[in-house]
Amino acid sequence: MQNTVTPTHCPYCALQCGMNLTPAADGTVGVSERADFPVNRGALCGKGRTAPAVLSAAVRLTSPLVRSADGTLVPASWTEALDRVADGLARTRDAHGADAVGVFGGGGLTNEKAYALGKFARVVLGTSQIDYNGRFCMSSAAAAGGRAFGLDRGLPFPLEDVPRTGCVILVGSNPAETMPPALRYFTELKENGGTLIVVDPRRTRTAEQADLHLAPRPGTDLALALGLLHLVVAEGRTDEEYIRERTTGWEETRAAAMAHWPEHVERITGVSVPQLREAVRLFCAPEAAMVLTARGPEQQAKGTDTVGAWINLCLATGRAGRPLSGYGCLTGQGNGQGGREHGQKADQLPGYRKLTDPAARAHVAGVWGVDPDSLPGPGRSAYELLDALGTDIRSLLLMGSNPVVSAPRAAHVEERIRALDFLAVCDVVLSETAALADVVLPVTQWAEETGTTTNLEGRVLLRRRAVRPPDGVRSDLEVLHELAARLGRGTVAEKGFPTDPEEVFEELRWASAGGPADYSGITYRRLAEENNVFWPCPAPQAAEGADGAGVHPGTPRLFLDRFATEDGRARFTPVAHRPIAEEPDEEYPVLLTTGRVVAQYQSGAQTRRVDELNAAAPGPFVELHPRLAQRLGVADGDPVAVVSRRGRAVAPGRITTAIRPDTVFMPFHWPGEGRANTLTNPALDPTSRMPEFKACAVRVEAVRP
């Protein structure tokens, strides 16, 4: 493959930026612009430009590892390693039942791997205990979107619509650091005369670009949205014709909003009444407008209702299901969308079908060649699954996730992982979680394999293999094929777990056919020829009055004619503000919120192995306001301890007026003493089961020599 240019996509965030890869004679891989992909139009952030660094054998796994008698991980053959995994899972299943075996996946797995992993859990292992780290990403937005519109897709319109609308309210998102190539859409919005409102307790690089920055107290986004809706009603800015013709549930929702008058909301959020009124004016003035949310409002124990309140604002003003308007979610992980659409989530089957729906079970079971009654029911959500390790769940197969760093209450999760009878991890690198495993299987990564992903807009993309993997590395699909054969599924193993990704995708197409996320009209050939296809895209049907078969073009824009509910109407949901799960008190008087920095990604398992990125972001820190720093008697760069009811983290302080005086911020990319998720609260949203990463009570202490 030397000197061959391969068009493909970045392995990191949900933009899935297009790039070209060119292997060189010295073993390195060059990255160049790929201007033909419409999302990033050639632009790449530092993570994308340096992504090939993790392909190096010097920083990644190239041999299976097994736990030796003295407790260390030592190299082993693939046969020995796979035999150990199969034996460990089978012993648990035979001794304690199928649900004593858990499966934990990742939002970075391709659609093919996510599909095969969900099928493996339910058909081969027979376990209901499967979920994935995407539960920590946008599950609240998914639940709220499904409730309101009857369908969840991150963005129901392409990003190219953003610069053409009149106003965007960006809630709890910092694309300048989390997905830098997307920032140009908001810059172009302003250049076109539109306005940008940013809602964030920190004055981030994105907030600095805003026409209006609202800095609410963490965990009060729900009250803020309700206050804005109150003003929309009070000022006569509702779209009554739209509400009457395209929605249901308005009367109850209006009544709930009217209980959140501006002065009351100001006291809760810290956002002044004049700012609330200005936000309503800017949002309602143009003909079209959007609300986009990210982890800020979603990673809360009331995240579903919080996102629902922002959706209510869109519906009340007629800003959903119309051109250049609507609600959307900026998905975080590279394949967070496709990862849940095709079976990694505890309650879902491929095609975004509900596991509790008899018709859905019958359809998917027919594709899989099994009895629908043999499929287990819904299992535990991600944190609940991790919390049950070592007790109800005795063995775990984990792919593409690092919960020792990324899960809330991470020290407890680490204890539960250590309590397992058996842990097998498939990963590219020896992550902090993989280091605890009984068996570690080295698997291929983005540039070494072909597969599809689905970006934040619902574009299905083809990531092409550009280089050969090192000797000793196999794909996740090969791992599942070999384990299925060892675990005695006979014909199902031989035919149901192919190692060729295109063959897996062909099966995925028919498993998804007729479901909400219908991929049946998408093929590898179409993706190669057309660059991308938006779902839903049903299988080709005979076109009326035409010769031959018509091809569905895909669906870039949803809901323009009707919503995906039974009656085609969007659903208002009445909601009311409630406090965060853990309010500050005398012992823990400060709020902690967490997030990302531009040079690292998620748990940092891969980006922390790239020199250029480590130079830009070498370690954790605590962002605190000068007034808090003065009370503590600390200077910029001094170590500070942040203590919650779950543990203690220590990192250098960064003193800045960009954060509220009652709040501190920590990025969550690092393990060890500065692990932010040691502190975070696993209180769960009752609907989405999303943990409350974004707000918990802490105290901050100076660390004296």
XYZ file of C-alpha atoms in Angstrom:
705
model
C 0.000 0.000 0.000
C 3.064 2.269 0.009
C 2.447 5.688 -1.635
C -1.228 4.825 -2.184
C -3.564 7.627 -1.151
C -6.618 6.306 0.669
C -9.620 8.552 1.374
C -10.989 7.789 4.822
C -12.195 9.418 8.059
C -10.744 10.512 11.388
C -11.105 8.018 14.277
C -12.110 10.549 16.917
C -15.205 12.739 17.324
C -18.625 12.488 15.698
C -17.765 14.879 12.877
C -15.846 11.946 11.362
C -13.791 14.410 9.329
C -12.630 13.294 5.921
C -8.884 12.874 5.392
C -6.433 11.230 3.028
C -3.814 8.775 4.305
C -0.557 8.007 2.502
C 1.814 5.332 3.885
C 5.517 6.135 3.491
C 8.495 3.841 3.028
C 9.704 4.461 6.592
C 6.481 3.090 8.059
C 4.928 6.445 8.918
C 1.573 7.515 7.530
C 0.959 10.972 6.132
C -2.302 12.863 6.563
C -3.536 15.351 3.966
C -6.656 17.384 3.313
C -9.701 15.783 1.781
C -11.743 18.706 0.564
C -14.465 16.560 -1.029
C -16.021 15.604 2.313
C -18.657 18.254 3.068
C -18.496 18.185 6.885
C -14.942 19.414 7.453
C -14.068 20.499 3.897
C -10.421 19.606 4.446
C -9.998 21.149 7.899
C -8.563 18.933 10.650
C -7.825 19.523 14.317
C -4.594 18.479 15.997
C -6.035 15.126 17.025
C -6.951 14.293 13.448
C -3.607 15.397 12.042
C -1.696 13.260 14.564
C -4.029 10.241 14.567
C -1.579 8.020 12.624
C 0.894 8.255 15.517
C -1.144 5.617 17.383
C -0.661 3.214 14.463
C 2.962 2.823 15.515
C 3.878 -0.526 17.031
C 5.850 1.394 19.645
C 2.703 2.747 21.347
C 0.115 0.020 20.768
C -0.469 -3.645 21.496
C 0.883 -6.198 19.023
C 0.497 -9.459 20.945
C -2.210 -11.016 23.106
C -1.478 -10.794 26.828
C -2.586 -13.219 29.538
C -2.387 -13.009 33.305
C 0.399 -15.292 34.529
C 0.644 -17.192 37.799
C 2.645 -14.356 39.362
C -0.070 -11.836 38.458
C 1.672 -10.092 35.555
C 0.480 -9.792 31.977
C 2.697 -11.788 29.600
C 2.592 -12.355 25.825
C 0.695 -15.405 24.590
C -0.422 -16.945 21.324
C -3.816 -16.105 19.888
C -4.930 -19.702 20.376
C -4.107 -19.638 24.070
C -5.639 -16.209 24.581
C -8.898 -17.022 22.779
C -9.162 -20.357 24.573
C -8.797 -18.550 27.899
C -11.483 -16.015 27.008
C -13.931 -18.665 25.856
C -13.226 -20.764 28.940
C -13.619 -17.804 31.303
C -16.964 -16.751 29.815
C -18.270 -20.328 29.574
C -17.348 -21.201 33.160
C -19.260 -18.210 34.454
C -22.267 -18.901 32.257
C -22.384 -22.558 33.250
C -21.943 -21.869 36.961
C -24.052 -18.746 37.426
C -26.283 -18.369 34.359
C -26.056 -16.312 31.180
C -26.736 -12.977 32.892
C -23.651 -13.432 35.066
C -21.685 -12.640 31.890
C -21.547 -8.975 30.873
C -20.558 -7.225 27.664
C -19.468 -3.576 27.535
C -18.897 -1.853 24.211
C -17.771 1.519 22.907
C -18.974 4.428 20.812
C -15.838 4.194 18.691
C -16.661 0.749 17.289
C -17.784 0.667 13.661
C -21.394 -0.167 12.846
C -20.309 -3.651 11.851
C -18.520 -4.300 15.142
C -21.325 -2.777 17.230
C -23.844 -4.975 15.401
C -21.755 -8.120 15.776
C -21.092 -7.433 19.471
C -24.782 -7.023 20.259
C -25.604 -10.179 18.342
C -22.800 -12.080 20.070
C -24.084 -11.076 23.516
C -27.662 -12.106 22.812
C -27.202 -15.146 20.565
C -23.938 -16.740 21.686
C -23.763 -15.745 25.346
C -27.519 -15.429 25.804
C -27.006 -12.495 28.176
C -29.140 -9.419 28.614
C -26.222 -7.621 30.277
C -24.852 -5.500 27.451
C -24.450 -1.735 27.237
C -21.801 0.717 26.047
C -20.061 3.936 26.923
C -22.311 5.863 24.545
C -24.797 5.773 27.415
C -22.516 8.439 28.936
C -22.612 10.546 25.765
C -26.044 11.543 24.450
C -28.571 9.130 25.916
C -30.601 11.949 27.474
C -30.881 13.714 24.122
C -31.829 10.412 22.509
C -34.589 9.833 25.062
C -35.928 13.376 24.782
C -35.769 13.372 20.989
C -37.535 10.035 20.770
C -40.207 11.238 23.186
C -40.849 14.474 21.291
C -40.337 13.481 17.663
C -40.717 9.694 17.640
C -37.147 9.311 16.383
C -33.658 10.075 17.626
C -30.966 11.192 15.225
C -28.276 13.526 16.557
C -28.944 16.271 14.014
C -32.127 16.038 11.930
C -30.464 18.280 9.369
C -26.926 18.641 7.957
C -24.434 21.010 9.557
C -24.483 23.006 6.326
C -27.883 24.372 7.428
C -26.421 26.024 10.543
C -24.854 29.089 8.822
C -28.106 29.680 6.943
C -30.404 29.951 9.941
C -31.103 33.165 11.839
C -30.110 32.251 15.397
C -28.534 29.301 17.184
C -28.743 28.634 20.911
C -25.791 26.379 21.707
C -26.354 24.731 25.091
C -23.498 23.115 27.011
C -21.240 22.693 24.008
C -17.714 23.914 23.311
C -16.973 22.884 19.712
C -13.914 25.152 19.615
C -12.247 22.467 21.760
C -14.338 19.326 21.282
C -14.737 19.436 17.480
C -12.786 22.429 16.130
C -13.625 21.994 12.419
C -17.297 22.538 13.325
C -16.621 26.012 14.702
C -16.541 27.399 11.161
C -20.301 26.778 10.873
C -20.960 29.158 13.761
C -18.450 31.677 12.417
C -20.230 31.594 9.051
C -23.576 31.964 10.828
C -22.398 35.284 12.237
C -20.843 36.350 8.936
C -24.244 35.777 7.316
C -25.921 38.073 9.835
C -27.173 35.390 12.211
C -26.692 35.406 15.968
C -25.109 32.886 18.336
C -26.199 32.412 21.944
C -23.967 30.174 24.052
C -25.156 28.655 27.335
C -22.218 27.520 29.462
C -21.095 28.140 33.065
C -17.598 28.783 31.681
C -16.537 31.457 29.231
C -15.029 28.970 26.798
C -13.360 29.656 23.480
C -16.765 29.031 21.908
C -18.552 31.378 24.322
C -16.101 34.119 23.356
C -17.531 33.958 19.820
C -21.113 34.420 21.004
C -23.328 37.464 20.583
C -24.785 36.561 23.978
C -23.211 34.308 26.616
C -25.472 32.981 29.368
C -23.508 31.486 32.281
C -25.960 29.557 34.448
C -25.043 27.726 37.604
C -24.236 24.084 36.665
C -27.314 21.884 36.752
C -29.827 24.700 36.183
C -30.214 24.493 32.394
C -33.732 23.121 32.869
C -34.843 26.208 34.786
C -33.187 28.414 32.169
C -35.095 26.801 29.290
C -38.347 27.041 31.245
C -37.704 30.714 31.949
C -37.168 31.417 28.261
C -40.382 29.570 27.373
C -42.249 31.588 30.032
C -41.101 34.809 28.354
C -42.021 33.496 24.899
C -45.579 32.974 26.146
C -45.754 36.208 28.138
C -44.489 38.275 25.216
C -46.856 36.661 22.712
C -44.104 35.046 20.661
C -45.628 31.556 20.333
C -46.541 30.194 16.896
C -50.157 29.268 17.574
C -50.909 27.934 14.087
C -47.890 25.618 14.197
C -48.759 24.452 17.727
C -52.327 23.698 16.644
C -51.432 21.864 13.424
C -48.219 20.024 14.266
C -48.050 19.322 18.024
C -49.895 17.895 21.012
C -49.636 18.545 24.759
C -49.209 22.306 24.658
C -51.672 23.339 27.368
C -49.973 21.319 30.107
C -46.528 22.414 28.949
C -47.514 26.082 28.899
C -48.891 25.822 32.419
C -45.635 24.250 33.653
C -43.564 26.994 32.027
C -45.658 29.777 33.552
C -44.589 28.595 37.008
C -41.013 29.645 36.111
C -41.218 33.430 35.953
C -38.051 35.389 35.068
C -37.118 36.616 38.541
C -37.500 33.105 39.945
C -35.298 31.711 37.155
C -32.706 34.433 37.767
C -32.431 33.334 41.410
C -32.000 29.683 40.404
C -29.596 30.117 37.497
C -27.753 33.369 38.151
C -28.697 34.566 34.642
C -30.171 38.062 34.840
C -33.677 38.900 33.668
C -32.368 41.349 31.001
C -30.203 38.552 29.601
C -33.192 36.193 29.549
C -35.239 38.769 27.653
C -32.410 39.429 25.198
C -32.059 35.694 24.506
C -35.768 35.432 23.699
C -35.579 38.494 21.448
C -32.603 37.141 19.495
C -34.099 33.668 19.167
C -37.564 34.791 18.068
C -36.621 37.676 15.772
C -35.521 35.715 12.663
C -37.775 33.474 10.607
C -35.638 30.397 11.361
C -33.649 29.356 14.423
C -32.106 26.286 16.073
C -31.291 24.895 19.504
C -28.278 22.570 19.672
C -27.364 20.748 22.879
C -24.363 18.699 23.959
C -23.123 17.112 27.150
C -23.796 20.135 29.382
C -27.572 19.733 29.703
C -27.512 16.000 28.927
C -25.093 14.662 31.558
C -27.474 15.381 34.414
C -29.791 13.273 36.544
C -32.597 15.289 34.925
C -30.989 15.390 31.475
C -33.970 14.001 29.555
C -36.321 16.635 30.980
C -33.687 19.341 30.460
C -33.312 18.531 26.770
C -37.084 18.185 26.594
C -37.456 21.745 27.870
C -35.224 23.062 25.074
C -37.256 21.033 22.566
C -40.427 22.589 24.014
C -38.930 26.021 23.297
C -38.412 25.018 19.667
C -41.920 23.630 19.322
C -43.624 26.620 20.947
C -41.952 28.974 18.479
C -42.520 26.746 15.445
C -38.808 25.979 15.137
C -38.862 22.215 14.426
C -39.656 20.327 11.257
C -39.210 23.454 9.177
C -36.362 24.426 6.822
C -33.270 25.777 8.590
C -34.913 25.298 12.002
C -35.036 22.640 14.663
C -33.541 20.944 17.659
C -30.354 18.895 17.338
C -27.746 17.179 19.486
C -24.007 17.453 18.840
C -22.980 13.837 19.391
C -19.581 13.353 21.010
C -18.095 9.952 20.163
C -17.077 8.974 16.653
C -19.825 6.389 16.211
C -21.992 7.172 19.204
C -24.996 7.338 16.866
C -24.448 4.075 15.003
C -23.237 2.325 18.141
C -26.651 2.446 19.735
C -28.648 2.071 16.521
C -27.397 -1.435 15.924
C -27.533 -3.269 19.207
C -24.963 -2.282 21.836
C -27.526 -0.545 24.010
C -29.212 -2.592 26.743
C -32.741 -2.094 25.425
C -32.284 -1.943 21.662
C -31.963 -4.223 18.656
C -30.477 -3.337 15.247
C -32.281 -0.634 13.312
C -33.065 1.206 16.540
C -35.748 -1.338 17.335
C -37.013 -1.780 20.877
C -36.017 -5.049 22.506
C -39.440 -5.251 24.153
C -41.364 -5.041 20.846
C -42.510 -8.546 19.772
C -42.485 -7.571 16.086
C -38.948 -6.196 16.371
C -37.756 -9.352 18.135
C -39.358 -11.520 15.455
C -37.782 -9.558 12.612
C -34.255 -9.551 14.010
C -34.480 -13.161 15.184
C -35.500 -14.115 11.655
C -32.398 -12.457 10.232
C -30.260 -14.177 12.874
C -31.890 -17.574 12.390
C -32.918 -18.009 16.021
C -36.168 -18.322 17.963
C -37.449 -14.872 19.047
C -38.161 -16.294 22.483
C -34.469 -17.130 22.867
C -33.488 -13.466 22.803
C -33.011 -12.052 26.320
C -34.877 -8.956 27.443
C -33.421 -5.558 28.338
C -30.456 -5.492 30.704
C -28.764 -2.946 32.918
C -27.648 0.467 31.696
C -23.916 1.234 31.546
C -23.267 2.476 35.076
C -25.649 -0.063 36.600
C -23.837 -2.810 34.712
C -20.458 -1.599 35.959
C -21.800 -1.293 39.505
C -22.911 -4.949 39.400
C -19.484 -6.298 38.426
C -18.076 -8.822 40.864
C -21.517 -9.567 42.338
C -24.353 -10.305 39.901
C -22.014 -10.070 36.895
C -18.960 -12.277 37.379
C -17.225 -12.094 33.966
C -16.969 -9.269 31.459
C -16.020 -8.936 27.789
C -15.097 -5.314 27.076
C -14.414 -3.724 23.678
C -13.217 -0.205 22.969
C -13.858 1.462 26.325
C -11.856 2.572 29.342
C -14.303 2.926 32.267
C -11.519 3.052 34.862
C -11.020 6.638 33.648
C -14.315 7.536 31.970
C -17.014 6.199 34.310
C -18.520 8.265 37.133
C -17.389 7.349 40.649
C -14.400 5.833 38.893
C -12.581 4.525 41.984
C -15.647 2.441 42.821
C -15.905 1.204 39.230
C -12.232 0.210 39.364
C -12.929 -1.764 42.557
C -15.841 -3.547 40.884
C -13.686 -4.442 37.869
C -10.997 -5.839 40.156
C -13.671 -7.972 41.860
C -14.557 -9.824 38.644
C -13.844 -13.538 38.321
C -12.733 -12.898 34.738
C -12.126 -9.877 32.508
C -11.261 -9.908 28.801
C -10.483 -6.642 26.994
C -10.146 -5.999 23.270
C -8.265 -2.771 22.658
C -5.641 -1.038 20.559
C -3.557 0.076 23.536
C -3.000 -1.110 27.085
C -5.515 1.239 28.670
C -5.953 1.565 32.417
C -8.863 -0.882 32.189
C -6.990 -3.332 29.962
C -4.149 -3.380 32.492
C -6.571 -5.051 34.940
C -7.662 -7.792 32.537
C -7.040 -11.524 32.656
C -6.709 -11.535 28.863
C -5.982 -8.583 26.560
C -6.569 -9.017 22.836
C -4.796 -6.560 20.476
C -7.187 -5.459 17.756
C -7.043 -3.424 14.589
C -7.864 0.258 14.538
C -9.420 2.740 12.143
C -6.754 2.903 9.401
C -6.126 -0.863 9.487
C -9.683 -1.990 8.770
C -12.658 -1.141 6.609
C -16.012 -0.375 8.152
C -18.824 2.128 8.380
C -19.611 4.784 10.964
C -22.537 7.167 11.352
C -21.687 10.769 12.159
C -23.624 13.306 14.210
C -25.797 14.276 11.222
C -26.874 10.702 10.454
C -24.448 10.385 7.533
C -23.337 6.791 7.075
C -19.677 6.815 5.992
C -17.161 4.297 4.694
C -13.834 4.273 6.541
C -11.373 2.465 4.309
C -8.362 0.385 5.253
C -5.198 2.306 4.403
C -2.405 0.251 6.008
C -1.787 -3.301 7.093
C -1.982 -3.996 10.825
C 1.161 -5.216 12.572
C 1.727 -8.940 12.813
C -0.059 -10.349 15.822
C -3.071 -8.015 15.578
C -6.556 -9.177 14.587
C -9.881 -7.437 14.067
C -12.737 -7.422 16.575
C -14.815 -9.276 13.989
C -12.235 -12.071 13.930
C -12.290 -12.196 17.724
C -16.074 -12.580 17.818
C -15.973 -15.206 15.071
C -13.405 -17.275 16.958
C -15.186 -16.932 20.299
C -18.539 -17.878 18.788
C -16.981 -21.028 17.350
C -15.417 -21.940 20.705
C -18.618 -21.295 22.617
C -20.499 -23.875 20.626
C -23.003 -22.097 18.441
C -22.433 -24.312 15.419
C -24.143 -22.978 12.304
C -24.874 -19.637 13.923
C -21.176 -19.204 14.682
C -20.074 -20.241 11.218
C -22.596 -18.166 9.288
C -23.574 -15.516 11.782
C -20.175 -14.070 12.631
C -18.281 -13.439 9.396
C -14.948 -11.681 9.527
C -15.465 -9.620 6.368
C -16.963 -6.228 7.321
C -18.937 -5.862 4.105
C -20.578 -9.242 4.722
C -21.500 -8.100 8.226
C -22.908 -4.856 6.837
C -25.069 -6.763 4.357
C -26.656 -8.616 7.267
C -26.995 -5.372 9.241
C -28.902 -3.862 6.318
C -31.615 -6.497 6.524
C -31.682 -6.537 10.310
C -32.352 -2.781 10.199
C -34.876 -2.933 7.335
C -38.193 -1.402 8.315
C -36.837 -0.094 11.608
C -36.538 3.553 12.627
C -32.847 3.555 11.614
C -33.309 1.806 8.272
C -29.986 1.182 6.480
C -31.324 -1.386 4.020
C -30.879 0.888 0.997
C -27.218 1.591 1.810
C -24.383 -0.499 0.384
C -20.602 -0.268 0.420
C -20.741 0.502 -3.290
C -23.087 3.442 -2.735
C -20.937 4.790 0.081
C -17.834 4.573 -2.101
C -19.536 6.273 -5.042
C -21.616 8.874 -3.187
C -19.249 9.671 -0.286
C -22.050 9.237 2.287
C -25.742 8.415 2.620
C -28.109 9.738 5.280
C -30.373 7.327 7.123
C -33.200 6.431 7.043
C -32.613 4.946 3.628
C -34.954 2.042 2.857
C -34.097 -0.641 0.326
C -34.645 0.169 -3.367
C -38.207 -0.188 -4.547
C -39.675 -0.130 -8.017
C -40.178 3.504 -8.905
C -43.681 4.444 -10.054
C -43.848 4.943 -13.786
C -40.158 4.145 -14.216
C -38.271 1.223 -15.596
C -36.175 -0.765 -13.141
C -35.704 -0.063 -9.458
C -35.617 3.312 -7.815
C -32.931 4.065 -5.279
C -33.826 5.918 -2.103
C -31.644 9.044 -1.896
C -31.341 8.984 1.893
C -32.843 11.558 4.244
C -30.652 14.577 5.017
C -33.544 16.480 6.627
C -36.101 14.856 8.895
C -39.608 15.917 9.940
C -40.297 18.473 7.194
C -43.624 16.827 6.348
C -44.446 15.005 9.573
C -42.805 13.799 12.749
C -42.090 10.102 13.294
C -44.952 9.647 15.753
C -48.121 7.659 15.054
C -50.143 10.775 14.264
C -47.237 12.726 12.743
C -47.357 15.365 15.485
C -44.538 16.368 17.815
C -45.121 15.868 21.533
C -44.740 18.627 24.087
C -43.773 17.249 27.499
C -44.494 19.345 30.591
C -41.437 19.514 32.864
C -40.473 21.422 36.001
C -37.122 22.443 37.429
C -35.676 20.334 40.224
C -32.342 20.586 42.029
C -29.287 18.579 41.081
C -28.866 15.290 42.917
C -26.172 16.714 45.192
C -26.465 20.388 46.055
C -23.568 22.205 47.789
C -23.629 22.455 51.577
C -21.305 23.617 54.345
C -19.001 20.616 53.958
C -18.960 20.652 50.149
C -19.753 24.273 49.201
C -18.547 24.376 45.574
C -19.845 22.822 42.356
C -17.629 20.707 40.101
C -18.265 20.432 36.397
C -16.176 18.371 33.952
C -15.361 18.383 30.264
C -12.729 18.113 27.574
C -9.738 20.029 26.218
C -8.836 20.363 22.579
C -5.663 18.229 22.572
C -7.079 15.138 24.303
C -10.028 12.851 23.598
C -12.348 11.003 25.985
C -10.359 8.863 28.471
C -7.130 9.797 26.651
C -6.158 6.151 26.153
C -4.956 6.914 22.624
C -4.286 10.668 22.566
C -2.102 10.473 25.685
C 0.285 8.374 23.578
C 0.880 11.181 21.062
C 3.824 13.471 21.900
C 2.447 16.542 20.130
C -0.875 16.297 21.969
C 0.793 15.707 25.327
C 2.943 18.773 24.809
C -0.222 20.825 24.289
C -2.146 19.232 27.177
C 0.273 17.386 29.466
C -1.986 16.706 32.415
C -5.055 17.484 34.495
C -5.829 20.843 36.063
C -8.450 22.566 38.185
C -9.946 25.757 36.797
C -11.040 28.132 39.591
C -12.108 31.738 39.922
C -9.696 34.316 41.455
C -12.051 34.884 44.414
C -11.986 31.206 45.308
C -8.207 31.087 44.810
C -7.793 34.065 47.127
C -9.856 32.391 49.850
C -7.687 29.278 49.531
C -4.454 31.259 49.427
C -3.234 29.608 46.219
C -1.483 31.060 43.187
C -1.769 29.988 39.575
C -0.096 26.595 39.122
C -0.237 25.620 42.794
C -1.599 22.138 43.474
C -5.155 22.043 44.769
C -7.268 19.143 45.979
C -10.879 18.723 44.941
C -12.806 16.483 47.330
C -16.279 15.001 46.914
C -18.198 12.369 48.845
C -16.639 9.773 46.522
C -12.978 10.658 46.646
C -10.177 13.164 46.182
C -8.313 14.435 43.111
C -5.236 16.664 43.036
C -4.054 18.805 40.117
C -2.499 22.219 39.443
C -4.849 25.157 39.761
C -5.591 27.463 36.816
C -6.957 30.771 37.994
C -9.337 32.423 35.550
C -12.304 34.767 35.455
C -13.776 32.557 32.726
C -15.514 30.423 35.359
C -18.154 31.235 37.941
C -16.894 31.881 41.507
C -19.067 29.043 42.837
C -17.767 26.469 40.318
C -14.573 24.595 39.459
C -13.841 22.724 36.250
C -11.699 19.645 35.607
C -11.036 17.813 32.321
C -11.557 14.054 32.570
C -8.857 12.644 30.254
C -6.329 11.485 32.848
C -6.028 8.606 35.320
C -4.288 8.578 38.685
C -4.245 11.374 41.231
C -5.862 13.876 38.858
C -8.701 11.612 37.733
C -11.753 13.891 37.608
C -14.204 10.998 37.555
C -13.049 9.904 40.976
C -15.284 12.779 42.102
C -18.327 12.626 39.838
C -21.777 11.542 40.948
C -23.369 8.408 39.423
C -26.901 9.650 40.177
C -28.914 8.500 37.153
C -31.562 10.127 35.008
C -34.712 8.024 35.528
C -35.385 7.742 31.791
C -32.028 7.753 29.992
C -29.951 6.314 32.883
C -27.364 9.016 32.185
C -25.089 9.777 35.170
C -24.776 13.306 36.520
C -21.248 14.066 35.330
C -21.840 17.795 35.016
C -22.606 18.841 38.575
C -21.656 17.588 42.027
C -20.814 19.149 45.376
C -17.112 19.405 46.275
C -14.746 21.311 48.498
C -11.460 22.716 47.257
C -8.324 22.691 49.400
C -4.827 24.062 49.049
C -2.182 21.328 49.006
C 0.675 22.426 51.235
C 4.200 20.960 50.987
